[in-house]
XYZ file of C-alpha atoms in Angstrom:
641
model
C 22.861 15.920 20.711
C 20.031 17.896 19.423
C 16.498 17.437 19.046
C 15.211 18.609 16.080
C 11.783 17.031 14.866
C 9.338 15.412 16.668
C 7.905 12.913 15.015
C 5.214 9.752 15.499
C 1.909 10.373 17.819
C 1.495 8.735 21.144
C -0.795 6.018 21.950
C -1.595 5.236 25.064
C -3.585 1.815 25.601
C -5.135 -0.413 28.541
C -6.614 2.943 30.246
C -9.653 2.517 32.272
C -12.417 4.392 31.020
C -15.942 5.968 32.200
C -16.418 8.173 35.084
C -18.161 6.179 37.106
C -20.720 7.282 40.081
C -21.319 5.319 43.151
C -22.992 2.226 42.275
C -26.086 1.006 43.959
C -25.616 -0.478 47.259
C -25.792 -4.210 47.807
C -29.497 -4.563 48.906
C -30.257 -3.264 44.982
C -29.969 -7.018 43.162
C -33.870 -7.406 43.088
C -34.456 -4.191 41.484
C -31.419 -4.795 39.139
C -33.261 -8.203 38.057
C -36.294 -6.021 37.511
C -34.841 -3.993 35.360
C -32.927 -6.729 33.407
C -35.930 -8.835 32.513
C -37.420 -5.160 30.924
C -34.389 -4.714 29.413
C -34.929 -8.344 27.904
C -38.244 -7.469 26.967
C -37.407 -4.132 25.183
C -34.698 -5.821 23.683
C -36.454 -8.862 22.140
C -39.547 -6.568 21.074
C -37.378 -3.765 19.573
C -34.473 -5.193 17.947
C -36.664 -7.757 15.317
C -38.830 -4.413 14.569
C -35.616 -2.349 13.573
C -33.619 -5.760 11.639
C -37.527 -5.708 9.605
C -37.638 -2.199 8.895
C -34.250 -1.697 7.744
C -34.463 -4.763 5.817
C -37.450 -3.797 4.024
C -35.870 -0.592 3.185
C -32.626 -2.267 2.019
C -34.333 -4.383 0.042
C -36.403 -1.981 -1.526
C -33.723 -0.010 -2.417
C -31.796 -2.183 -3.700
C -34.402 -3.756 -5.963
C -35.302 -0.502 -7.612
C -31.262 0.267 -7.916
C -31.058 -2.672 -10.168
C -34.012 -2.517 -11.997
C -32.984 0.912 -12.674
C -29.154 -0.317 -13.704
C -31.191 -3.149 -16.456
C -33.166 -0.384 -17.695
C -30.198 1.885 -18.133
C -28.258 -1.445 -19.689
C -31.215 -1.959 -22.036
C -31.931 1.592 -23.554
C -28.789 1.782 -24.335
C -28.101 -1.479 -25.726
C -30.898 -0.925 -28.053
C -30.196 2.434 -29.238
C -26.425 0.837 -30.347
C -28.318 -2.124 -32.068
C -30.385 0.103 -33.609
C -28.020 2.180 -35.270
C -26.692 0.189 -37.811
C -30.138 -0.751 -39.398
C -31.109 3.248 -39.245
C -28.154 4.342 -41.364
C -28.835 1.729 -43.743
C -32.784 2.424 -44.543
C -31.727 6.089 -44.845
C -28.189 5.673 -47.059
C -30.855 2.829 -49.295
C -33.957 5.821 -49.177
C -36.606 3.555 -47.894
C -37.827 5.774 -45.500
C -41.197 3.894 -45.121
C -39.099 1.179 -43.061
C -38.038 3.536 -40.086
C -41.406 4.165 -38.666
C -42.530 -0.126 -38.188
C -38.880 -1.332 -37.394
C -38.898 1.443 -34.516
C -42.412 0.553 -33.502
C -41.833 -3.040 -33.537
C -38.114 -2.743 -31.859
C -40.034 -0.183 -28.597
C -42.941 -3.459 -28.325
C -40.427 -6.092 -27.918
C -38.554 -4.450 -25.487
C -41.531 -2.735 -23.810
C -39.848 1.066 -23.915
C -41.844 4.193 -24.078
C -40.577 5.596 -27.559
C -38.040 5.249 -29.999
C -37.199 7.873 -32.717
C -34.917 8.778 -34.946
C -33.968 12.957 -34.613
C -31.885 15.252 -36.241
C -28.849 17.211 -34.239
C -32.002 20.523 -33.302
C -34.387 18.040 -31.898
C -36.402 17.696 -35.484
C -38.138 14.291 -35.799
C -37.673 12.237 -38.975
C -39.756 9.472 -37.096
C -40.687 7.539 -34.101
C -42.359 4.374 -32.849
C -45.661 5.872 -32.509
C -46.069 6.215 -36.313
C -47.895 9.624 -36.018
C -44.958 11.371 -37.707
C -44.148 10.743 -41.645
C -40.760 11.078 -42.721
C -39.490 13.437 -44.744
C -36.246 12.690 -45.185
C -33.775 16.269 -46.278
C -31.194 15.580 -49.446
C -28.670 17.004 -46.144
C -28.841 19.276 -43.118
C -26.598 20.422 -40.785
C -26.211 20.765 -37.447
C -27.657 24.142 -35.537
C -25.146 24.619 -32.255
C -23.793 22.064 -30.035
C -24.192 18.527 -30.757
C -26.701 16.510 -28.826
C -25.051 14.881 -25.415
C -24.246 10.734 -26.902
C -25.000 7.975 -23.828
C -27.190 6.924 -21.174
C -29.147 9.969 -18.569
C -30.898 9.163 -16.137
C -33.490 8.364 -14.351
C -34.684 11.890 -14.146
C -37.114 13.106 -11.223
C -39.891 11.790 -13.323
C -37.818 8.200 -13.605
C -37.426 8.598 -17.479
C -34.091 7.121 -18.495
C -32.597 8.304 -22.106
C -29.950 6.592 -24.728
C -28.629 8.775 -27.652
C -26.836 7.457 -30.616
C -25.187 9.094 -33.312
C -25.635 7.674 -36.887
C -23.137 9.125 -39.749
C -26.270 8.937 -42.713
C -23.606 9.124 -45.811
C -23.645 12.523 -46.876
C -26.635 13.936 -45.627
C -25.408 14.365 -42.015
C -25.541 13.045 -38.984
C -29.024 11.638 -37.297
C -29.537 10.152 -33.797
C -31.431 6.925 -32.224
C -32.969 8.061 -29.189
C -34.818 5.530 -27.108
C -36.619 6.182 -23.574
C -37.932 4.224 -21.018
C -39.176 4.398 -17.485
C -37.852 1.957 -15.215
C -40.722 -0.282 -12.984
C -41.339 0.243 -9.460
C -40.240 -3.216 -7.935
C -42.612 -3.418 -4.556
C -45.186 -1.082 -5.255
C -44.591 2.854 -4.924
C -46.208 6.433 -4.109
C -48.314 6.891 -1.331
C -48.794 3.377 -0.357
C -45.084 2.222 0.397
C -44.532 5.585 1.929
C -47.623 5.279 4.675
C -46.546 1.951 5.128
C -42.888 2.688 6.066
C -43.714 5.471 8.072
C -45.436 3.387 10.056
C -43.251 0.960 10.616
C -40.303 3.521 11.384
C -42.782 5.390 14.069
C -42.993 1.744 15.666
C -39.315 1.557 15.458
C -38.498 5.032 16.500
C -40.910 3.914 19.930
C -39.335 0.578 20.406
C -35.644 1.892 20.526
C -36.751 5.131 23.116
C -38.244 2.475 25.202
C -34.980 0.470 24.749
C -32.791 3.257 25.647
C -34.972 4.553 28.808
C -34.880 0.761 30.449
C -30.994 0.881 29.382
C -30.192 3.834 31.458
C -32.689 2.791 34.177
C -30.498 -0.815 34.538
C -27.114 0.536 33.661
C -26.294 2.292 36.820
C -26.597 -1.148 38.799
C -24.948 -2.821 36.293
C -21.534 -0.891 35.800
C -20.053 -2.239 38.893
C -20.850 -5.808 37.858
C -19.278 -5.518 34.535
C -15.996 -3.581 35.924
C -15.793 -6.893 37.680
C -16.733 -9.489 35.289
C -14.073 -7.879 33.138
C -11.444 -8.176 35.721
C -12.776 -11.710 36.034
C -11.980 -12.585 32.419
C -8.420 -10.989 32.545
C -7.767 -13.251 35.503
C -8.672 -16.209 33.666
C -6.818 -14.933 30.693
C -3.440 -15.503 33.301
C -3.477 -11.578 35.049
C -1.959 -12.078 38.476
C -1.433 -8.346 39.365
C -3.620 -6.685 41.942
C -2.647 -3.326 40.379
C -4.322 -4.428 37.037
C -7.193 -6.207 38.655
C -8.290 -3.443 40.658
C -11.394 -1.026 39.631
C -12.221 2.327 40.723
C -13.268 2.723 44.063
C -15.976 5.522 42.691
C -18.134 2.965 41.576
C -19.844 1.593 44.825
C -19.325 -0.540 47.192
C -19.278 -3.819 45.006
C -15.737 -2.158 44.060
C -14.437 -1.576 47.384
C -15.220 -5.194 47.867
C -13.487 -5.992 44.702
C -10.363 -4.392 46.021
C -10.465 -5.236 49.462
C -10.992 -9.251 48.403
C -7.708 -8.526 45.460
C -5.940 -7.152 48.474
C -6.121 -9.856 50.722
C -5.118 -12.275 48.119
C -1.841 -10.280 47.428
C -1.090 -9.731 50.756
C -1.385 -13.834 51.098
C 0.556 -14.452 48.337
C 3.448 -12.369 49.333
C 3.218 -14.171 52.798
C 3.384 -17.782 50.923
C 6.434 -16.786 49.121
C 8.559 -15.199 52.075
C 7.751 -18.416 54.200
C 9.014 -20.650 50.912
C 12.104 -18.387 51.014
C 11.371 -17.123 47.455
C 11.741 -13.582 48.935
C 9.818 -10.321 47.686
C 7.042 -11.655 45.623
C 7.932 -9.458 42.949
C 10.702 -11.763 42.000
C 13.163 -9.027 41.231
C 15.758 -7.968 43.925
C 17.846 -4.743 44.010
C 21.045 -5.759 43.472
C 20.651 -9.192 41.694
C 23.775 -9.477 39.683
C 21.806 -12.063 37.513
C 19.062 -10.186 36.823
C 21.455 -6.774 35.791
C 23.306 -9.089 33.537
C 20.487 -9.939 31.828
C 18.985 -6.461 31.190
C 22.633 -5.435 30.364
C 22.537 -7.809 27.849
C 19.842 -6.340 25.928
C 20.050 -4.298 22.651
C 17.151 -2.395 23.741
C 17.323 0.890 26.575
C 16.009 -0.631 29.805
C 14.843 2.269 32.767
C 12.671 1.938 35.648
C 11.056 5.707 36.584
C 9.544 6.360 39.746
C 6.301 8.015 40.406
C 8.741 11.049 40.915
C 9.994 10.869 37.328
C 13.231 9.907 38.756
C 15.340 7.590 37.207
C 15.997 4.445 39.875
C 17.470 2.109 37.344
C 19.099 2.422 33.904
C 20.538 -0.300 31.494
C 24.231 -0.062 29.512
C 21.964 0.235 25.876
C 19.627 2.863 27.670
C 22.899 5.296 28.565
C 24.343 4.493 24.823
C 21.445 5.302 23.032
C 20.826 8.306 24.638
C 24.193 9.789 25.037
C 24.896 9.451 28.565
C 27.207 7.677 31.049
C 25.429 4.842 32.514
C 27.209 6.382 36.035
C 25.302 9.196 35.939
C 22.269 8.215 35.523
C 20.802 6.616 38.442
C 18.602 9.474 40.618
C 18.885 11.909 38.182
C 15.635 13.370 37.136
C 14.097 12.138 33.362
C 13.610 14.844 32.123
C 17.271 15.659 32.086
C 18.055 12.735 30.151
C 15.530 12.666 27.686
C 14.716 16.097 26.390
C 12.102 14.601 23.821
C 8.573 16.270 25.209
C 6.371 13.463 23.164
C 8.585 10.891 25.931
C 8.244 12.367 28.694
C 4.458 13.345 28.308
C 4.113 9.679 27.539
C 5.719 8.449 30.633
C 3.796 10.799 33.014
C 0.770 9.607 31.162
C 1.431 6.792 32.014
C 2.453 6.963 35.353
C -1.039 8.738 36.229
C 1.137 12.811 36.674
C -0.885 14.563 33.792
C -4.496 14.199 35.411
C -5.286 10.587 33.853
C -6.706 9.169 36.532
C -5.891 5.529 37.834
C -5.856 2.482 35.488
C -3.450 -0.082 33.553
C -1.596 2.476 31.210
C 1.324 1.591 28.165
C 2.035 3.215 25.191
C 4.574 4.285 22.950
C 6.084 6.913 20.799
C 8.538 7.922 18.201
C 11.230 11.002 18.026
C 13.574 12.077 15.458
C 16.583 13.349 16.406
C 19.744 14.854 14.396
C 22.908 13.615 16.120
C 26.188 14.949 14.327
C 24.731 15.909 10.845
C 22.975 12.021 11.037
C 18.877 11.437 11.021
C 17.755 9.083 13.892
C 14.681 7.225 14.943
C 13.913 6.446 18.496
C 10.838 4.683 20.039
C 10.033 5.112 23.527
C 7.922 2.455 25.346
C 5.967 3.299 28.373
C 4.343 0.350 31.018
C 3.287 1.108 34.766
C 4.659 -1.714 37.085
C 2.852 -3.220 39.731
C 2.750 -1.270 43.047
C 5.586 -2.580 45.402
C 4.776 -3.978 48.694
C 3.091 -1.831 51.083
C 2.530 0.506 48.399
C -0.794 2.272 49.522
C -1.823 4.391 45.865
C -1.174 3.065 42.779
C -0.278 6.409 41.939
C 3.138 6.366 42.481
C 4.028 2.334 40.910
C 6.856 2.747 38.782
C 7.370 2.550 35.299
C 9.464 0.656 32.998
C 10.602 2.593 29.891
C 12.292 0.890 27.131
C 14.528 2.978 23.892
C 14.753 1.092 20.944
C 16.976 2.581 17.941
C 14.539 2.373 15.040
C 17.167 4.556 12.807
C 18.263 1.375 10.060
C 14.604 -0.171 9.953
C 13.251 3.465 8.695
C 16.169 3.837 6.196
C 15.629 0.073 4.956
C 11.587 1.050 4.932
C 12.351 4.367 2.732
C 15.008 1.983 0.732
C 11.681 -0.173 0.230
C 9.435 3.024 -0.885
C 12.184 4.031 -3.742
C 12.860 0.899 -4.761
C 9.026 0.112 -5.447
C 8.524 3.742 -7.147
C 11.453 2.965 -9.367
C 10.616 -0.246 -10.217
C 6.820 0.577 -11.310
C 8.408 3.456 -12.897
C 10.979 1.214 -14.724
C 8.276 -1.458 -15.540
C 5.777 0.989 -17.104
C 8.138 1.677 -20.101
C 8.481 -1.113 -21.643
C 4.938 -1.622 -21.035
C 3.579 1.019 -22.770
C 5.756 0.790 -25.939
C 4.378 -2.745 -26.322
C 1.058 -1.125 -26.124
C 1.877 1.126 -28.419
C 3.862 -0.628 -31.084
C 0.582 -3.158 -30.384
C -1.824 -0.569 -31.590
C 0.609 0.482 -34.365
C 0.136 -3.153 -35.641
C -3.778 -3.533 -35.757
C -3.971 -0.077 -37.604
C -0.978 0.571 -40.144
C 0.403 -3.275 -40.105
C -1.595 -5.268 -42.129
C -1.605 -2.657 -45.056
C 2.212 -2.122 -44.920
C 5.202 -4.798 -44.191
C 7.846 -2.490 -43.282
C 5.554 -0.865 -40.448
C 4.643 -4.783 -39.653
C 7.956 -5.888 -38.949
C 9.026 -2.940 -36.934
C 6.273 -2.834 -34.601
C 6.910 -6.775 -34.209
C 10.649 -5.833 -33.748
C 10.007 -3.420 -30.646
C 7.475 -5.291 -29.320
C 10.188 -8.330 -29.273
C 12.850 -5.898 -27.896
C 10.788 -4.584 -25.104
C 9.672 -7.783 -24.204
C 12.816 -8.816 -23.627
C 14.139 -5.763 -22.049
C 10.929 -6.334 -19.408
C 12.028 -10.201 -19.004
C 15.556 -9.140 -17.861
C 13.980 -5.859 -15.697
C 12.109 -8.614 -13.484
C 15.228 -11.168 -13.503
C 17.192 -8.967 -12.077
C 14.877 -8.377 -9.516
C 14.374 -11.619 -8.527
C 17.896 -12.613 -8.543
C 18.691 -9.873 -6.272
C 16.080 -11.270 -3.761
C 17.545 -15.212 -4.448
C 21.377 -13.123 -3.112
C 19.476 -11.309 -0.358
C 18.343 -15.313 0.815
C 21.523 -16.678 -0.509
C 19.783 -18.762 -2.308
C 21.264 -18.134 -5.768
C 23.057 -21.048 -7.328
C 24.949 -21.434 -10.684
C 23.741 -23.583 -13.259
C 27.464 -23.916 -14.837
C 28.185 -25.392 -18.003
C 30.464 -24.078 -21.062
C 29.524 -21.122 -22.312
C 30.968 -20.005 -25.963
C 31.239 -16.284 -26.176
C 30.563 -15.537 -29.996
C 27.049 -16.246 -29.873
C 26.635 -14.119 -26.560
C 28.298 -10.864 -28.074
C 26.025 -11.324 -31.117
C 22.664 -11.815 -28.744
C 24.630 -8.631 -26.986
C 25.013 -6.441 -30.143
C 21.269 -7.248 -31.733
C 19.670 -6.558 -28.603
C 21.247 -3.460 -28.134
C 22.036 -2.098 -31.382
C 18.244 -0.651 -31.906
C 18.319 1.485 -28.346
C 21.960 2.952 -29.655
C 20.725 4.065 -33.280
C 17.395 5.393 -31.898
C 19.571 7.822 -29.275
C 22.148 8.449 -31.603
C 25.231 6.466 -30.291
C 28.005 4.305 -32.019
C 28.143 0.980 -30.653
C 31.487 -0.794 -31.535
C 32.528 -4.244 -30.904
C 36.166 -4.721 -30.994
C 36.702 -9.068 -30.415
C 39.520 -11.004 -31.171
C 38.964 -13.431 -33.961
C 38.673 -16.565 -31.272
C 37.163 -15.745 -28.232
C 37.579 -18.541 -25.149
C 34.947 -20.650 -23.804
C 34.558 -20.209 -20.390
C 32.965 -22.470 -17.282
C 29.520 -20.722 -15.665
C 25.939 -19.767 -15.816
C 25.419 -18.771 -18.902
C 22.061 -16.695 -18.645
C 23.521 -14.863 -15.348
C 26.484 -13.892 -17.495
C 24.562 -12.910 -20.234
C 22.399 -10.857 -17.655
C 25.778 -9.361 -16.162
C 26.758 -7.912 -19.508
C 23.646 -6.998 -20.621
C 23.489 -4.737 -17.333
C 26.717 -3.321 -17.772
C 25.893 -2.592 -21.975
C 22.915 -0.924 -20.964
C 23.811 0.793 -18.670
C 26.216 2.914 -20.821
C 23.763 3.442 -23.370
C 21.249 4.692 -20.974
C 24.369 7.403 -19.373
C 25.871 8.506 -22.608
C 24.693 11.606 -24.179
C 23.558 11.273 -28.000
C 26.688 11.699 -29.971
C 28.943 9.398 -27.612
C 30.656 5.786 -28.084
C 29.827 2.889 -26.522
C 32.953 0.486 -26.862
C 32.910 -3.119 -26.167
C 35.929 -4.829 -26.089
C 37.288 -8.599 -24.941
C 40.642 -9.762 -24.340
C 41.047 -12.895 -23.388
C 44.265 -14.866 -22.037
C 45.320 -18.402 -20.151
C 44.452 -17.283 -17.360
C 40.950 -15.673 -17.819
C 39.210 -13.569 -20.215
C 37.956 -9.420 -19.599
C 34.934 -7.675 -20.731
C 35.524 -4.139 -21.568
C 32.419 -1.798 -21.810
C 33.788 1.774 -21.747
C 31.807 4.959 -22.920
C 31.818 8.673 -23.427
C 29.344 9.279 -21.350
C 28.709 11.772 -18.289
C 31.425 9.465 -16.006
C 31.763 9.657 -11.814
C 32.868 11.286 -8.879
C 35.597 9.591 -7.435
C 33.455 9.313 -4.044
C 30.588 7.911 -5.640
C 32.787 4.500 -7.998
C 31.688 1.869 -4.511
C 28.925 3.550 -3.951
C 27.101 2.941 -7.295
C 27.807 -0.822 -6.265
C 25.317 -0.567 -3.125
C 21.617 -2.244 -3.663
C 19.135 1.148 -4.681
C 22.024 3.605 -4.844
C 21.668 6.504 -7.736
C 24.046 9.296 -8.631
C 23.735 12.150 -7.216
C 24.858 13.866 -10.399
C 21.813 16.163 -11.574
C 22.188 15.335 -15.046
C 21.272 11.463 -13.931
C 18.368 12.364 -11.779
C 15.597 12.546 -14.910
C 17.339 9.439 -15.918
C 14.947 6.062 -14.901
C 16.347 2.860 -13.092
C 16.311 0.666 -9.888
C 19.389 0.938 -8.584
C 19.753 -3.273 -8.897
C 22.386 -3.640 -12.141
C 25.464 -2.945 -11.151
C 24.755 -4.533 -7.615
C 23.406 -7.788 -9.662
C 26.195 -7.781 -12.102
C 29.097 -7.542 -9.586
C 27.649 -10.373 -7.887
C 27.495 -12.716 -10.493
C 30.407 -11.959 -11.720
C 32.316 -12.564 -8.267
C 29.732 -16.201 -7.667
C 31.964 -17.224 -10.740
C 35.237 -16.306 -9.365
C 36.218 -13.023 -10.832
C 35.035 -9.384 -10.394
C 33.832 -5.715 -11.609
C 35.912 -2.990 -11.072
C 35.322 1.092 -12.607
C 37.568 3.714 -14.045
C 35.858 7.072 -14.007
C 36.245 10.664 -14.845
C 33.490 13.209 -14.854
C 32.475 14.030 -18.585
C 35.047 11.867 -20.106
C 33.435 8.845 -19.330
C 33.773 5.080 -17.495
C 35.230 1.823 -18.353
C 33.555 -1.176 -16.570
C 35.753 -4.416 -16.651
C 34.030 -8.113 -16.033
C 36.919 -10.442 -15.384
C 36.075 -13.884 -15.684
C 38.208 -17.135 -15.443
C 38.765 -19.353 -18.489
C 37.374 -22.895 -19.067
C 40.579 -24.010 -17.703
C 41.645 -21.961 -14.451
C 37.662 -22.520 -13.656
C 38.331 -26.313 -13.541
């Protein structure tokens, strides 16, 4: 076994953190209640003062956001609504009207300005009526155009809406109207002074927070080390190990400890008298208890402070490649060769410099094994420190392997699946779209162009409906939940749905579809619509593999005993290794020529299915650029009964 790629980053939880000093000694409770109640003080002074000033700020900001965003919304409104009554005073050559309808238009509205300019900046006219128009027989526009929209607010606030106007044959003109947006809560000087002050207030408040903070927050770290071992008692923590806290933060710790350690060492006494035996409830050599972690799918070892394996599970030597016999003392690190594990284990076991604390984590590895990609996680969890233990230092830890391999292939199966699918789904899409847009512009001028667009649009519709059938039905086999909805079905009018919904995709690539049928055709006992999904799977999917130029041939025989569905084509066939494989959910070709070719991978898986739910099959004749021959078997009305 090699190790080839590391993979996953560790994460280590439940570690202790802070690097606590001695705490104060016990005596210091009335200077700690000092301190609180200034702490109190600072707190209910300070934190109203902040919440006021930021709020004000908020709020100011946000009210001059949005009454910049209506300002922006109503320049340019107007300068759209404005257009259309500009090109028509200059196409009817009453100039005279420009100058009062874009005065009265900028009182209304309250802007700045309105005018009416040509592409170099010229004037023909503006609200304030100070400039007459002359309006050119044409002109033409000198460099780039003018830039069409909404700008602003500029550093001075001014925000600006440009319209172009096509004036006949003159040229073009453009509505320009400006505004400056109102300051919601006052502005200048005077909101400026007055937040300033109120953030120097602020600013004073939150250093006189942060000084009575650190003052109280020595005395207090002891007391919350404790209060949180308190709660995780409550929460059901029994372990002394996990209760403890560090002995570097005073003597309220030590008497923490010292209090845990007497309880533990009375529990433990409780329990021997009772004859439950070692409190930990797990004896060396408990056949029960090795059964039971035997049992388990998932690698089971217990590592010693020593990084010694004193325990190992049957899944733990399988899954690692070892004999179970062998490893019992050996040391881990010549079992698992994976550095991300074994940095995580001494992590947790307190060998890397951690310090002391609850520990567990976990990582992933890759690993190639005999040409084949696998996924490993390795969980990490110090055990409680065994009787008489004096360090928690040295507690073992339990290590579980879990093989992670078939959830990561079914999670990439997942990823291509949903890429191929969106990918598959946005065709049809966006020749509706397009055959849409065809419609409005070119169909209600010409009936030919009308009735294909509404032809596609039908087809791809369709084609879409069956797309996210097939995909459902697939889930309804993955719950067995799919049932047949069986009836007679009469094959004539299925081939001809078959051969008009089809027919359009051959011409287009430039295939001959051919139907040979026998002048009677059988009715058979099933699902219709699964059938007709079966065959429309099978139809298309020979279209979709044949090269333009090819045949697509499809032929029925039918007999007493049950009826076959012949679709055979000339297309780019398959490898003999690959005819079962093409059968399995999200499989594709691995034939280059199919790789530019769409699809989810569901058809053939979906067809096969249905066909076998109705008692018959789907078998494949192949050979590489000659072309394939799928056969649907299906019982007759009769043999079904």
């Amino acid at each position: 076994m090699e190790n080839t790629t590391t993979a996953s980053s560790m994460r280590t939880v439940g570690a202790e953190s802070g690097e606590g000093e001695t705490g104060s000694p016990v005596g210091a409770g009335k200077t700690r209640g000092g301190s609180s109640v200034r702490l109190m003080a600072a707190l209910v002074i300070g934190c109203p003062l902040v919440a006021v000033i930021g709020c004000l700020s908020w709020g100011v900001l946000l009210k001059r956001s949005a009454g910049a965003d209506q300002q922006r919304a109503l320049v340019q409104t107007t300068a759209t609504a404005l257009a259309e009554p500009v090109r028509s005073i200059l196409d009817g050559g009453e100039p005279a009207r420009l100058a009062s309808l874009l005065y009265q238009v900028a009182q209304d509205n309250k802007l700045d300005r309105c005018t009416v300019e040509l592409s170099d900046g010229q004037e023909l006219a503006n609200s304030d009526r100070t400039k007459p128009l002359k309006l050119p027989e044409s002109w033409k526009a000198n460099g780039p155009a003018p830039v069409q929209g909404v700008e602003g607010p500029d550093r001075a606030g001014i925000i600006r809406a440009r319209v172009a106007v096509e004036v006949g044959a003159r040229g073009t003109a453009y509505v320009v109207v400006t505004s400056t947006p109102r300051a919601p809560l006052g502005s200048g000087r005077d909101l400026a002074n007055a937040w300033a002050g109120l953030a120097g207030v602020g600013v004073v408040a939150v250093g006189l927070m942060a000084f009575l903070f650190t003052k109280v927050h020595k005395g207090l770290r002891p007391l919350a080390a404790i209060q949180g071992a308190l709660r995780s008692m409550h929460a059901g923590e029994r372990s002394a190990a996990a209760l403890g806290v560090s002995p570097r933060w005073g003597a309220e710790a030590g008497a923490w400890n010292g209090l845990l350690a007497e309880r533990e060492s009375l529990r433990r006494s409780v329990m021997e008298k009772q004859g439950a035996g070692p409190a930990d409830g797990v004896r060396a050599g408990d056949s029960s208890v090795e059964r039971a972690c035997d049992a388990m799918s998932q690698g089971l070892m217990v590592v010693d402070g020593s990084l010694r394996v004193r325990y190992a599970n049957g899944a733990a030597a399988v899954l690692l490649g070892r004999k179970r016999a062998e490893m019992s003392g050996r040391a881990l690190s010549e079992l698992v060769t994976d550095a991300p594990a074994l940095d995580l284990v001494r992590t947790v076991l307190g060998t890397k410099g951690a310090g002391v604390g609850r520990r567990r984590g976990s990582v992933e590895v890759s690993r190639l094994n005999e040409g084949e990609q696998s996924v490993l996680r390795f969980s990490a969890t110090r055990m409680p420190p065994e009787p008489g233990q004096a360090s928690a230092l040295v507690a073992p830890a339990l290590v579980m392997v879990e093989d992670l391999t078939q959830q990561r292939v079914a999670d990439q199966a997942r990823d291509t699946f949903v890429t191929r699918a969106t990918h598959e789904l946005r065709t049809p899409l966006t020749n509706i779209r397009l055959y849409v847009e065809m419609l409005q512009e070119e169909g209600a001028a010409d009936a030919a162009v009308r009735g294909k667009c509404i032809n596609v649009i039908n087809q791809e519709s369709r084609r879409l409906e069956r797309m996210v059938g097939d995909m459902l039905s697939v889930a309804e086999i993955e719950a067995g939940s799919m049932k047949l909805n069986t009836d007679d079905v009469r094959l004539e009018p299925l081939m001809d749905e078959l051969r008009d919904d089809h027919m359009a995709q051959a011409t287009d690539k430039g295939l001959k579809l051919i139907f040979e049928l026998p002048p009677k055709l059988p009715v058979i006992r099933g699902d219709r619509d699964k059938i007709a999904m079966s065959l429309h799977n099978l139809l298309g999917n020979a279209l979709k593999y044949t090269p333009a130029g090819g045949t697509v041939t499809v032929k029925v025989d039918a007999g007493d005993s049950g009826m076959a569905v012949r679709v055979q084509d000339t297309g780019f066939g398959i490898a003999p290794d690959e005819t079962e494989r093409i059968f399995e959910k999200f499989y594709r070709s691995r034939d280059k020529r199919v790789a530019s070719i769409t699809g989810t991978g569901l058809g053939l898986v979906l067809a096969r299915e249905v066909a076998r739910l109705h008692g018959g099959d789907i078998t494949v004749e192949s050979q590489l650029d000659r072309g394939s021959t799928f056969t649907m078997t299906l019982p007759t009305l009769a043999r079904a009964a």
